[in-house]
Amino acid sequence: MTTVSLDHFYMKRALALAARGKGKTNPNPMVGAVVVNHGRVVGEAYHHQAGKPHAEVLALHQAGPRARGGVLYVTLEPCCHSRKRTPPCVRLLIQSGLTRVCVAMVDPNPQVSGQGVLSLRRSGLEVVIGVMAEEAQQLNKAYRHWITTGMPFVILKAAMTLDGKIATRTGQSKWITGDKARQDVHRLRSQVDGVMVGIDTVLADNPELSARGSKRAATQRTGRQPVRVVLDTHLRIPLTAKVLQWVHEQPTILCTTKETSLKKMELLRARGVQVWVLPQKNGKVSLKAVLNKLGSKAISSILLEGGATVNATALHEGLVNQVRLYIAPLLMGGQDAKSLIGGVSPKTLEQTWDLVNPELKKIGQDWLVTANVDSRK
């Protein structure tokens, strides 16, 4: 194998390791590292959790003295600053006796952003950048978006019929999709920082918004739980709502405005619910203000499970980064059925939203379409 093909081979292994940290490292990125010496892997690891040792450190500790003269493959530029809970990785890389470091992508964090690579090169190490960069950027798309914009990466998720309906005219939506699709949503919830809905969804469906197990254990809350975020301009939420349960193990944030009941606000806060008073836009709590505040709290990804109105607002304001649409082989019909996107339809096709790099996957009896939203329009 050539040097280029070997670099791809070992970086692919590092990326597979990094992916094991999905949903566990936030707000840190997912990182994998592989140490190779004379064609043998002598150390490999991935970042398990924010505050825990980084992938490079774990891999080098596993390699020990066998790292001397070897090559490190790492999916993200090693850190070089001390403004975090763990020591900088660059120092250990230099001390380990490595001769070469292959980096998939430069860290977009301005505290690093090329400085780690520069430090390694100044110490005499050969550094190669860009090996499987596209794959590395895709893996950490939420982290990159949060670091560069200060706002969470927003995934608009919906279960819908083949003709784009998310509920009947009476509001019935349980269940449009099958068990396997719903299980996939629970898996997705366990991988994001937060799940967001509007108050109308709470009033209509009374969702718990937790990550639960398989069909056999559908009521069992499992693994990492996302923060629950409810857009509630006038604090209409009932005190019996399921999202107000278990708030100490799974926080709930109610986003409201100054035009709400102070008494109810105090009552909710006394129960451990976070209530944020935020600016308004068009008579409702500003969705952009919500996302900015969430980003400032290190919430880097949000699963938007709102209804037609919230979906329309998020899309019109350019706040959706990806759509994840679970499509059932059903036709509902009727102009009075609830559609995926509410509001007034555009006058021209130029005012529609372009979806980029769509992917289609069969999940049980349903189909999943995943695509990025083109932000250039």
Short mmCIF file of N, CA, C and O in Angstrom, two decimals, residues 83-212:
data_model
loop_
_atom_site.label_atom_id
_atom_site.label_comp_id
_atom_site.label_asym_id
_atom_site.label_seq_id
_atom_site.Cartn_x
_atom_site.Cartn_y
_atom_site.Cartn_z
N ARG A 83 -7.36 26.35 28.60
CA ARG A 83 -8.62 26.90 29.09
C ARG A 83 -9.72 25.82 29.01
O ARG A 83 -10.74 25.99 28.36
N LYS A 84 -9.47 24.69 29.66
CA LYS A 84 -10.41 23.57 29.69
C LYS A 84 -10.04 22.67 30.86
O LYS A 84 -9.08 22.94 31.59
N ARG A 85 -10.81 21.59 31.01
CA ARG A 85 -10.64 20.73 32.18
C ARG A 85 -9.50 19.73 32.05
O ARG A 85 -9.08 19.11 33.03
N THR A 86 -8.96 19.54 30.85
CA THR A 86 -7.86 18.59 30.64
C THR A 86 -6.64 19.30 30.07
O THR A 86 -6.77 20.33 29.40
N PRO A 87 -5.41 18.79 30.33
CA PRO A 87 -4.20 19.44 29.82
C PRO A 87 -4.14 19.42 28.30
O PRO A 87 -4.77 18.55 27.67
N PRO A 88 -3.37 20.31 27.68
CA PRO A 88 -3.25 20.32 26.22
C PRO A 88 -2.59 19.04 25.72
O PRO A 88 -1.64 18.53 26.33
N CYS A 89 -3.08 18.54 24.59
CA CYS A 89 -2.57 17.28 24.05
C CYS A 89 -1.24 17.43 23.32
O CYS A 89 -0.45 16.48 23.26
N VAL A 90 -1.02 18.61 22.73
CA VAL A 90 0.17 18.83 21.91
C VAL A 90 1.45 18.51 22.68
O VAL A 90 2.37 17.88 22.16
N ARG A 91 1.49 18.91 23.94
CA ARG A 91 2.70 18.69 24.76
C ARG A 91 3.03 17.20 24.84
O ARG A 91 4.18 16.80 24.68
N LEU A 92 2.04 16.37 25.07
CA LEU A 92 2.27 14.92 25.17
C LEU A 92 2.70 14.34 23.83
O LEU A 92 3.57 13.45 23.78
N LEU A 93 2.11 14.84 22.73
CA LEU A 93 2.49 14.35 21.40
C LEU A 93 3.97 14.60 21.14
O LEU A 93 4.69 13.75 20.61
N ILE A 94 4.43 15.77 21.52
CA ILE A 94 5.83 16.14 21.30
C ILE A 94 6.75 15.27 22.15
O ILE A 94 7.79 14.78 21.70
N GLN A 95 6.35 15.04 23.40
CA GLN A 95 7.18 14.26 24.33
C GLN A 95 7.19 12.77 24.01
O GLN A 95 8.11 12.06 24.41
N SER A 96 6.20 12.29 23.27
CA SER A 96 6.06 10.85 23.02
C SER A 96 7.05 10.29 22.02
O SER A 96 7.18 9.07 21.89
N GLY A 97 7.72 11.17 21.26
CA GLY A 97 8.70 10.70 20.28
C GLY A 97 8.11 10.34 18.93
O GLY A 97 8.75 9.68 18.11
N LEU A 98 6.89 10.76 18.67
CA LEU A 98 6.29 10.55 17.35
C LEU A 98 7.11 11.27 16.28
O LEU A 98 7.73 12.31 16.55
N THR A 99 7.11 10.74 15.08
CA THR A 99 7.79 11.42 13.98
C THR A 99 6.81 12.07 13.01
O THR A 99 7.18 12.97 12.26
N ARG A 100 5.56 11.61 13.04
CA ARG A 100 4.59 12.08 12.05
C ARG A 100 3.19 12.08 12.66
O ARG A 100 2.84 11.19 13.42
N VAL A 101 2.39 13.11 12.31
CA VAL A 101 1.01 13.20 12.78
C VAL A 101 0.12 13.47 11.58
O VAL A 101 0.35 14.43 10.83
N CYS A 102 -0.91 12.64 11.39
CA CYS A 102 -1.90 12.86 10.33
C CYS A 102 -3.19 13.36 10.97
O CYS A 102 -3.76 12.70 11.83
N VAL A 103 -3.65 14.52 10.53
CA VAL A 103 -4.84 15.17 11.09
C VAL A 103 -5.91 15.23 10.01
O VAL A 103 -5.65 15.72 8.91
N ALA A 104 -7.12 14.79 10.34
CA ALA A 104 -8.20 14.83 9.36
C ALA A 104 -8.66 16.26 9.11
O ALA A 104 -8.80 16.69 7.96
N MET A 105 -8.93 17.02 10.18
CA MET A 105 -9.42 18.38 10.01
C MET A 105 -8.87 19.30 11.10
O MET A 105 -8.60 18.87 12.23
N VAL A 106 -8.72 20.56 10.75
CA VAL A 106 -8.31 21.59 11.71
C VAL A 106 -9.49 21.90 12.61
O VAL A 106 -10.64 21.92 12.16
N ASP A 107 -9.22 22.13 13.88
CA ASP A 107 -10.27 22.45 14.84
C ASP A 107 -10.80 23.86 14.57
O ASP A 107 -10.03 24.82 14.58
N PRO A 108 -12.12 24.03 14.33
CA PRO A 108 -12.67 25.37 14.09
C PRO A 108 -12.70 26.25 15.34
O PRO A 108 -12.93 27.45 15.24
N ASN A 109 -12.46 25.66 16.50
CA ASN A 109 -12.42 26.43 17.74
C ASN A 109 -11.30 27.46 17.66
O ASN A 109 -10.12 27.09 17.49
N PRO A 110 -11.60 28.77 17.78
CA PRO A 110 -10.56 29.79 17.65
C PRO A 110 -9.44 29.66 18.67
O PRO A 110 -8.34 30.20 18.46
N GLN A 111 -9.67 28.95 19.77
CA GLN A 111 -8.62 28.74 20.76
C GLN A 111 -7.58 27.74 20.26
O GLN A 111 -6.49 27.64 20.84
N VAL A 112 -7.93 27.01 19.20
CA VAL A 112 -6.99 26.04 18.62
C VAL A 112 -6.67 26.47 17.19
O VAL A 112 -5.63 27.01 16.90
N SER A 113 -7.62 26.20 16.27
CA SER A 113 -7.61 26.65 14.88
C SER A 113 -6.23 26.84 14.26
O SER A 113 -5.83 27.95 13.93
N GLY A 114 -5.49 25.76 14.10
CA GLY A 114 -4.19 25.82 13.45
C GLY A 114 -3.02 25.95 14.40
O GLY A 114 -1.87 25.65 14.02
N GLN A 115 -3.29 26.38 15.62
CA GLN A 115 -2.19 26.58 16.57
C GLN A 115 -1.60 25.24 17.03
O GLN A 115 -0.39 25.14 17.29
N GLY A 116 -2.43 24.22 17.13
CA GLY A 116 -1.94 22.90 17.52
C GLY A 116 -1.00 22.35 16.46
O GLY A 116 0.09 21.83 16.78
N VAL A 117 -1.39 22.47 15.19
CA VAL A 117 -0.55 22.01 14.09
C VAL A 117 0.75 22.79 14.05
O VAL A 117 1.84 22.22 13.87
N LEU A 118 0.67 24.10 14.24
CA LEU A 118 1.86 24.95 14.23
C LEU A 118 2.85 24.54 15.32
O LEU A 118 4.06 24.46 15.08
N SER A 119 2.34 24.27 16.52
CA SER A 119 3.21 23.86 17.63
C SER A 119 3.92 22.55 17.33
O SER A 119 5.11 22.39 17.64
N LEU A 120 3.20 21.61 16.72
CA LEU A 120 3.80 20.32 16.37
C LEU A 120 4.90 20.49 15.33
O LEU A 120 5.98 19.89 15.44
N ARG A 121 4.65 21.30 14.32
CA ARG A 121 5.63 21.53 13.26
C ARG A 121 6.86 22.25 13.79
O ARG A 121 8.00 21.95 13.40
N ARG A 122 6.66 23.19 14.69
CA ARG A 122 7.78 23.91 15.28
C ARG A 122 8.67 22.99 16.11
O ARG A 122 9.86 23.27 16.31
N SER A 123 8.09 21.89 16.58
CA SER A 123 8.86 20.93 17.37
C SER A 123 9.52 19.87 16.50
O SER A 123 10.13 18.92 17.02
N GLY A 124 9.38 20.01 15.19
CA GLY A 124 10.06 19.11 14.28
C GLY A 124 9.25 17.94 13.78
O GLY A 124 9.78 17.10 13.04
N LEU A 125 7.98 17.84 14.15
CA LEU A 125 7.15 16.73 13.68
C LEU A 125 6.61 17.03 12.28
O LEU A 125 6.26 18.17 11.97
N GLU A 126 6.55 15.99 11.46
CA GLU A 126 5.87 16.12 10.17
C GLU A 126 4.36 16.04 10.41
O GLU A 126 3.89 15.13 11.09
N VAL A 127 3.63 17.02 9.87
CA VAL A 127 2.18 17.05 10.08
C VAL A 127 1.48 17.09 8.72
O VAL A 127 1.77 17.95 7.89
N VAL A 128 0.57 16.16 8.52
CA VAL A 128 -0.24 16.10 7.31
C VAL A 128 -1.67 16.45 7.69
O VAL A 128 -2.22 15.89 8.64
N ILE A 129 -2.28 17.37 6.95
CA ILE A 129 -3.65 17.79 7.26
C ILE A 129 -4.57 17.44 6.10
O ILE A 129 -4.19 17.57 4.93
N GLY A 130 -5.79 17.03 6.41
CA GLY A 130 -6.81 16.86 5.38
C GLY A 130 -7.07 15.43 4.95
O GLY A 130 -7.82 15.21 3.98
N VAL A 131 -6.51 14.45 5.65
CA VAL A 131 -6.78 13.06 5.31
C VAL A 131 -8.21 12.71 5.73
O VAL A 131 -8.55 12.76 6.90
N MET A 132 -9.07 12.43 4.77
CA MET A 132 -10.50 12.15 4.99
C MET A 132 -11.18 13.31 5.73
O MET A 132 -11.99 13.12 6.63
N ALA A 133 -10.84 14.51 5.29
CA ALA A 133 -11.38 15.72 5.93
C ALA A 133 -12.89 15.82 5.82
O ALA A 133 -13.57 16.21 6.78
N GLU A 134 -13.43 15.48 4.67
CA GLU A 134 -14.88 15.60 4.46
C GLU A 134 -15.65 14.70 5.43
O GLU A 134 -16.66 15.11 6.01
N GLU A 135 -15.15 13.47 5.61
CA GLU A 135 -15.80 12.54 6.53
C GLU A 135 -15.71 13.04 7.98
O GLU A 135 -16.66 12.91 8.76
N ALA A 136 -14.56 13.62 8.32
CA ALA A 136 -14.38 14.15 9.68
C ALA A 136 -15.29 15.35 9.94
O ALA A 136 -15.86 15.48 11.03
N GLN A 137 -15.44 16.20 8.94
CA GLN A 137 -16.31 17.37 9.09
C GLN A 137 -17.77 16.95 9.21
O GLN A 137 -18.54 17.53 9.99
N GLN A 138 -18.16 15.92 8.48
CA GLN A 138 -19.54 15.43 8.55
C GLN A 138 -19.81 14.83 9.93
O GLN A 138 -20.89 15.04 10.51
N LEU A 139 -18.85 14.12 10.47
CA LEU A 139 -19.01 13.50 11.78
C LEU A 139 -19.26 14.54 12.86
O LEU A 139 -20.10 14.35 13.75
N ASN A 140 -18.57 15.66 12.77
CA ASN A 140 -18.68 16.70 13.80
C ASN A 140 -19.39 17.96 13.29
O ASN A 140 -19.05 19.07 13.70
N LYS A 141 -20.39 17.76 12.44
CA LYS A 141 -21.09 18.91 11.87
C LYS A 141 -21.79 19.75 12.93
O LYS A 141 -21.82 20.98 12.84
N ALA A 142 -22.34 19.12 13.96
CA ALA A 142 -23.01 19.87 15.02
C ALA A 142 -22.01 20.71 15.81
O ALA A 142 -22.25 21.89 16.10
N TYR A 143 -20.89 20.12 16.14
CA TYR A 143 -19.83 20.84 16.87
C TYR A 143 -19.33 22.02 16.05
O TYR A 143 -19.18 23.15 16.56
N ARG A 144 -19.07 21.80 14.75
CA ARG A 144 -18.56 22.88 13.89
C ARG A 144 -19.55 24.03 13.82
O ARG A 144 -19.17 25.20 13.89
N HIS A 145 -20.84 23.69 13.69
CA HIS A 145 -21.86 24.74 13.60
C HIS A 145 -21.94 25.54 14.90
O HIS A 145 -22.01 26.77 14.87
N TRP A 146 -21.95 24.85 16.02
CA TRP A 146 -22.04 25.52 17.31
C TRP A 146 -20.82 26.42 17.57
O TRP A 146 -20.96 27.57 18.01
N ILE A 147 -19.64 25.93 17.26
CA ILE A 147 -18.41 26.70 17.49
C ILE A 147 -18.38 27.95 16.61
O ILE A 147 -17.97 29.03 17.06
N THR A 148 -18.82 27.83 15.36
CA THR A 148 -18.69 28.96 14.43
C THR A 148 -19.85 29.95 14.49
O THR A 148 -19.69 31.11 14.12
N THR A 149 -21.02 29.50 14.97
CA THR A 149 -22.18 30.41 15.01
C THR A 149 -22.64 30.75 16.42
O THR A 149 -23.36 31.73 16.62
N GLY A 150 -22.26 29.92 17.39
CA GLY A 150 -22.73 30.13 18.76
C GLY A 150 -24.12 29.58 19.00
O GLY A 150 -24.66 29.69 20.11
N MET A 151 -24.73 28.95 17.97
CA MET A 151 -26.07 28.39 18.10
C MET A 151 -26.04 26.88 17.88
O MET A 151 -25.16 26.38 17.18
N PRO A 152 -27.00 26.16 18.45
CA PRO A 152 -27.04 24.71 18.23
C PRO A 152 -27.34 24.36 16.78
O PRO A 152 -27.98 25.11 16.06
N PHE A 153 -26.87 23.20 16.39
CA PHE A 153 -27.20 22.59 15.10
C PHE A 153 -28.63 22.07 15.23
O PHE A 153 -28.93 21.27 16.12
N VAL A 154 -29.53 22.51 14.36
CA VAL A 154 -30.96 22.19 14.49
C VAL A 154 -31.36 21.14 13.47
O VAL A 154 -31.20 21.32 12.26
N ILE A 155 -31.90 20.03 13.98
CA ILE A 155 -32.42 18.95 13.14
C ILE A 155 -33.95 18.98 13.24
O ILE A 155 -34.50 18.78 14.32
N LEU A 156 -34.61 19.27 12.15
CA LEU A 156 -36.07 19.25 12.12
C LEU A 156 -36.51 17.82 11.85
O LEU A 156 -36.24 17.26 10.79
N LYS A 157 -37.18 17.22 12.83
CA LYS A 157 -37.64 15.83 12.71
C LYS A 157 -39.16 15.80 12.64
O LYS A 157 -39.85 16.54 13.35
N ALA A 158 -39.68 14.94 11.78
CA ALA A 158 -41.14 14.79 11.71
C ALA A 158 -41.49 13.39 11.21
O ALA A 158 -40.74 12.78 10.44
N ALA A 159 -42.63 12.90 11.66
CA ALA A 159 -43.23 11.68 11.13
C ALA A 159 -44.39 12.12 10.25
O ALA A 159 -45.25 12.89 10.68
N MET A 160 -44.43 11.65 9.03
CA MET A 160 -45.40 12.17 8.08
C MET A 160 -45.86 11.09 7.10
O MET A 160 -45.22 10.05 6.96
N THR A 161 -46.99 11.37 6.46
CA THR A 161 -47.48 10.48 5.40
C THR A 161 -46.74 10.80 4.11
O THR A 161 -46.01 11.79 4.02
N LEU A 162 -46.98 9.98 3.11
CA LEU A 162 -46.31 10.18 1.83
C LEU A 162 -46.73 11.50 1.18
O LEU A 162 -45.97 12.07 0.39
N ASP A 163 -47.91 12.02 1.51
CA ASP A 163 -48.33 13.31 0.96
C ASP A 163 -48.08 14.46 1.94
O ASP A 163 -48.69 15.52 1.84
N GLY A 164 -47.15 14.28 2.87
CA GLY A 164 -46.67 15.38 3.69
C GLY A 164 -47.55 15.80 4.85
O GLY A 164 -47.40 16.91 5.37
N LYS A 165 -48.43 14.92 5.33
CA LYS A 165 -49.31 15.27 6.45
C LYS A 165 -48.75 14.71 7.76
O LYS A 165 -48.32 13.55 7.82
N ILE A 166 -48.81 15.53 8.81
CA ILE A 166 -48.28 15.10 10.11
C ILE A 166 -49.38 14.83 11.13
O ILE A 166 -49.10 14.32 12.21
N ALA A 167 -50.62 15.16 10.79
CA ALA A 167 -51.75 14.88 11.68
C ALA A 167 -53.06 15.07 10.90
O ALA A 167 -53.12 15.80 9.91
N THR A 168 -54.11 14.43 11.39
CA THR A 168 -55.43 14.62 10.79
C THR A 168 -55.98 16.00 11.15
O THR A 168 -55.40 16.72 11.95
N ARG A 169 -57.12 16.33 10.59
CA ARG A 169 -57.69 17.65 10.88
C ARG A 169 -58.08 17.80 12.35
O ARG A 169 -58.19 18.90 12.87
N THR A 170 -58.26 16.66 13.06
CA THR A 170 -58.58 16.72 14.49
C THR A 170 -57.33 16.68 15.36
O THR A 170 -57.42 16.74 16.58
N GLY A 171 -56.17 16.57 14.71
CA GLY A 171 -54.91 16.57 15.45
C GLY A 171 -54.35 15.21 15.76
O GLY A 171 -53.29 15.11 16.41
N GLN A 172 -54.98 14.14 15.32
CA GLN A 172 -54.48 12.80 15.61
C GLN A 172 -53.22 12.52 14.81
O GLN A 172 -53.19 12.67 13.59
N SER A 173 -52.17 12.07 15.50
CA SER A 173 -50.91 11.76 14.83
C SER A 173 -50.28 10.46 15.33
O SER A 173 -49.25 10.04 14.83
N LYS A 174 -50.88 9.84 16.37
CA LYS A 174 -50.33 8.60 16.93
C LYS A 174 -51.08 7.39 16.37
O LYS A 174 -52.27 7.26 16.63
N TRP A 175 -50.41 6.49 15.66
CA TRP A 175 -49.04 6.67 15.23
C TRP A 175 -49.00 6.62 13.72
O TRP A 175 -49.52 5.67 13.12
N ILE A 176 -48.40 7.61 13.08
CA ILE A 176 -48.28 7.61 11.62
C ILE A 176 -47.23 6.59 11.20
O ILE A 176 -47.44 5.82 10.26
N THR A 177 -46.10 6.59 11.89
CA THR A 177 -45.02 5.66 11.55
C THR A 177 -45.03 4.45 12.49
O THR A 177 -45.68 4.46 13.53
N GLY A 178 -44.25 3.44 12.13
CA GLY A 178 -44.23 2.19 12.87
C GLY A 178 -43.24 2.17 14.02
O GLY A 178 -42.54 3.17 14.30
N ASP A 179 -43.16 1.03 14.69
CA ASP A 179 -42.34 0.87 15.89
C ASP A 179 -40.86 1.15 15.63
O ASP A 179 -40.21 1.82 16.43
N LYS A 180 -40.31 0.62 14.54
CA LYS A 180 -38.88 0.77 14.29
C LYS A 180 -38.50 2.23 14.06
O LYS A 180 -37.43 2.68 14.48
N ALA A 181 -39.36 2.98 13.39
CA ALA A 181 -39.11 4.40 13.18
C ALA A 181 -39.11 5.14 14.52
O ALA A 181 -38.27 6.01 14.77
N ARG A 182 -40.05 4.79 15.39
CA ARG A 182 -40.13 5.45 16.69
C ARG A 182 -38.92 5.09 17.56
O ARG A 182 -38.40 5.92 18.30
N GLN A 183 -38.46 3.85 17.45
CA GLN A 183 -37.25 3.46 18.18
C GLN A 183 -36.04 4.25 17.70
O GLN A 183 -35.17 4.62 18.48
N ASP A 184 -35.99 4.51 16.39
CA ASP A 184 -34.88 5.29 15.84
C ASP A 184 -34.91 6.71 16.38
O ASP A 184 -33.85 7.32 16.62
N VAL A 185 -36.10 7.27 16.58
CA VAL A 185 -36.22 8.61 17.16
C VAL A 185 -35.70 8.63 18.59
O VAL A 185 -34.99 9.56 18.99
N HIS A 186 -35.99 7.59 19.36
CA HIS A 186 -35.48 7.52 20.73
C HIS A 186 -33.96 7.44 20.74
O HIS A 186 -33.29 8.07 21.59
N ARG A 187 -33.38 6.70 19.79
CA ARG A 187 -31.93 6.64 19.67
C ARG A 187 -31.37 8.03 19.34
O ARG A 187 -30.36 8.46 19.92
N LEU A 188 -32.04 8.73 18.44
CA LEU A 188 -31.60 10.06 18.05
C LEU A 188 -31.68 11.04 19.22
O LEU A 188 -30.78 11.86 19.42
N ARG A 189 -32.75 10.94 20.01
CA ARG A 189 -32.88 11.81 21.18
C ARG A 189 -31.71 11.63 22.16
O ARG A 189 -31.26 12.58 22.79
N SER A 190 -31.24 10.41 22.28
CA SER A 190 -30.14 10.14 23.21
C SER A 190 -28.81 10.70 22.71
O SER A 190 -27.84 10.76 23.45
N GLN A 191 -28.77 11.13 21.43
CA GLN A 191 -27.53 11.63 20.85
C GLN A 191 -27.47 13.14 20.73
O GLN A 191 -26.40 13.70 20.45
N VAL A 192 -28.59 13.83 20.93
CA VAL A 192 -28.60 15.29 20.84
C VAL A 192 -28.59 15.90 22.25
O VAL A 192 -28.88 15.22 23.23
N ASP A 193 -28.27 17.19 22.31
CA ASP A 193 -28.25 17.87 23.61
C ASP A 193 -29.65 18.23 24.08
O ASP A 193 -29.92 18.27 25.28
N GLY A 194 -30.54 18.54 23.14
CA GLY A 194 -31.87 18.98 23.54
C GLY A 194 -32.94 18.62 22.53
O GLY A 194 -32.66 18.44 21.34
N VAL A 195 -34.19 18.53 23.01
CA VAL A 195 -35.36 18.32 22.16
C VAL A 195 -36.29 19.50 22.37
O VAL A 195 -36.57 19.89 23.51
N MET A 196 -36.76 20.09 21.27
CA MET A 196 -37.58 21.30 21.36
C MET A 196 -38.95 21.09 20.72
O MET A 196 -39.04 20.50 19.63
N VAL A 197 -39.99 21.59 21.40
CA VAL A 197 -41.35 21.59 20.84
C VAL A 197 -42.02 22.91 21.17
O VAL A 197 -41.57 23.65 22.05
N GLY A 198 -43.12 23.19 20.50
CA GLY A 198 -43.96 24.33 20.85
C GLY A 198 -45.01 23.92 21.85
O GLY A 198 -45.30 22.73 22.02
N ILE A 199 -45.63 24.87 22.49
CA ILE A 199 -46.63 24.58 23.51
C ILE A 199 -47.84 23.85 22.92
O ILE A 199 -48.47 23.02 23.60
N ASP A 200 -48.17 24.10 21.65
CA ASP A 200 -49.31 23.41 21.04
C ASP A 200 -49.09 21.90 20.98
O ASP A 200 -50.03 21.11 21.14
N THR A 201 -47.85 21.47 20.76
CA THR A 201 -47.53 20.05 20.76
C THR A 201 -47.71 19.45 22.15
O THR A 201 -48.23 18.35 22.30
N VAL A 202 -47.31 20.21 23.18
CA VAL A 202 -47.49 19.74 24.56
C VAL A 202 -48.97 19.60 24.88
O VAL A 202 -49.41 18.60 25.47
N LEU A 203 -49.76 20.59 24.49
CA LEU A 203 -51.20 20.55 24.78
C LEU A 203 -51.92 19.45 24.01
O LEU A 203 -52.86 18.83 24.52
N ALA A 204 -51.48 19.19 22.80
CA ALA A 204 -52.16 18.19 21.96
C ALA A 204 -51.75 16.77 22.28
O ALA A 204 -52.58 15.86 22.34
N ASP A 205 -50.43 16.55 22.51
CA ASP A 205 -49.91 15.18 22.63
C ASP A 205 -49.39 14.82 24.02
O ASP A 205 -49.20 13.64 24.31
N ASN A 206 -49.11 15.83 24.84
CA ASN A 206 -48.53 15.60 26.18
C ASN A 206 -47.33 14.65 26.12
O ASN A 206 -47.29 13.62 26.79
N PRO A 207 -46.32 14.99 25.32
CA PRO A 207 -45.17 14.10 25.17
C PRO A 207 -44.23 14.16 26.38
O PRO A 207 -44.20 15.16 27.10
N GLU A 208 -43.48 13.11 26.56
CA GLU A 208 -42.48 13.07 27.64
C GLU A 208 -41.14 13.62 27.15
O GLU A 208 -40.36 14.15 27.92
N LEU A 209 -40.87 13.44 25.85
CA LEU A 209 -39.64 13.92 25.20
C LEU A 209 -38.38 13.33 25.82
O LEU A 209 -37.37 14.00 25.98
N SER A 210 -38.44 12.05 26.15
CA SER A 210 -37.27 11.36 26.69
C SER A 210 -36.81 10.31 25.70
O SER A 210 -37.50 9.99 24.73
N ALA A 211 -35.61 9.78 25.93
CA ALA A 211 -35.09 8.66 25.14
C ALA A 211 -35.46 7.38 25.87
O ALA A 211 -35.06 7.17 27.01
N ARG A 212 -36.25 6.54 25.20
CA ARG A 212 -36.70 5.32 25.83
C ARG A 212 -36.22 4.10 25.05
O ARG A 212 -35.65 4.22 23.97
#
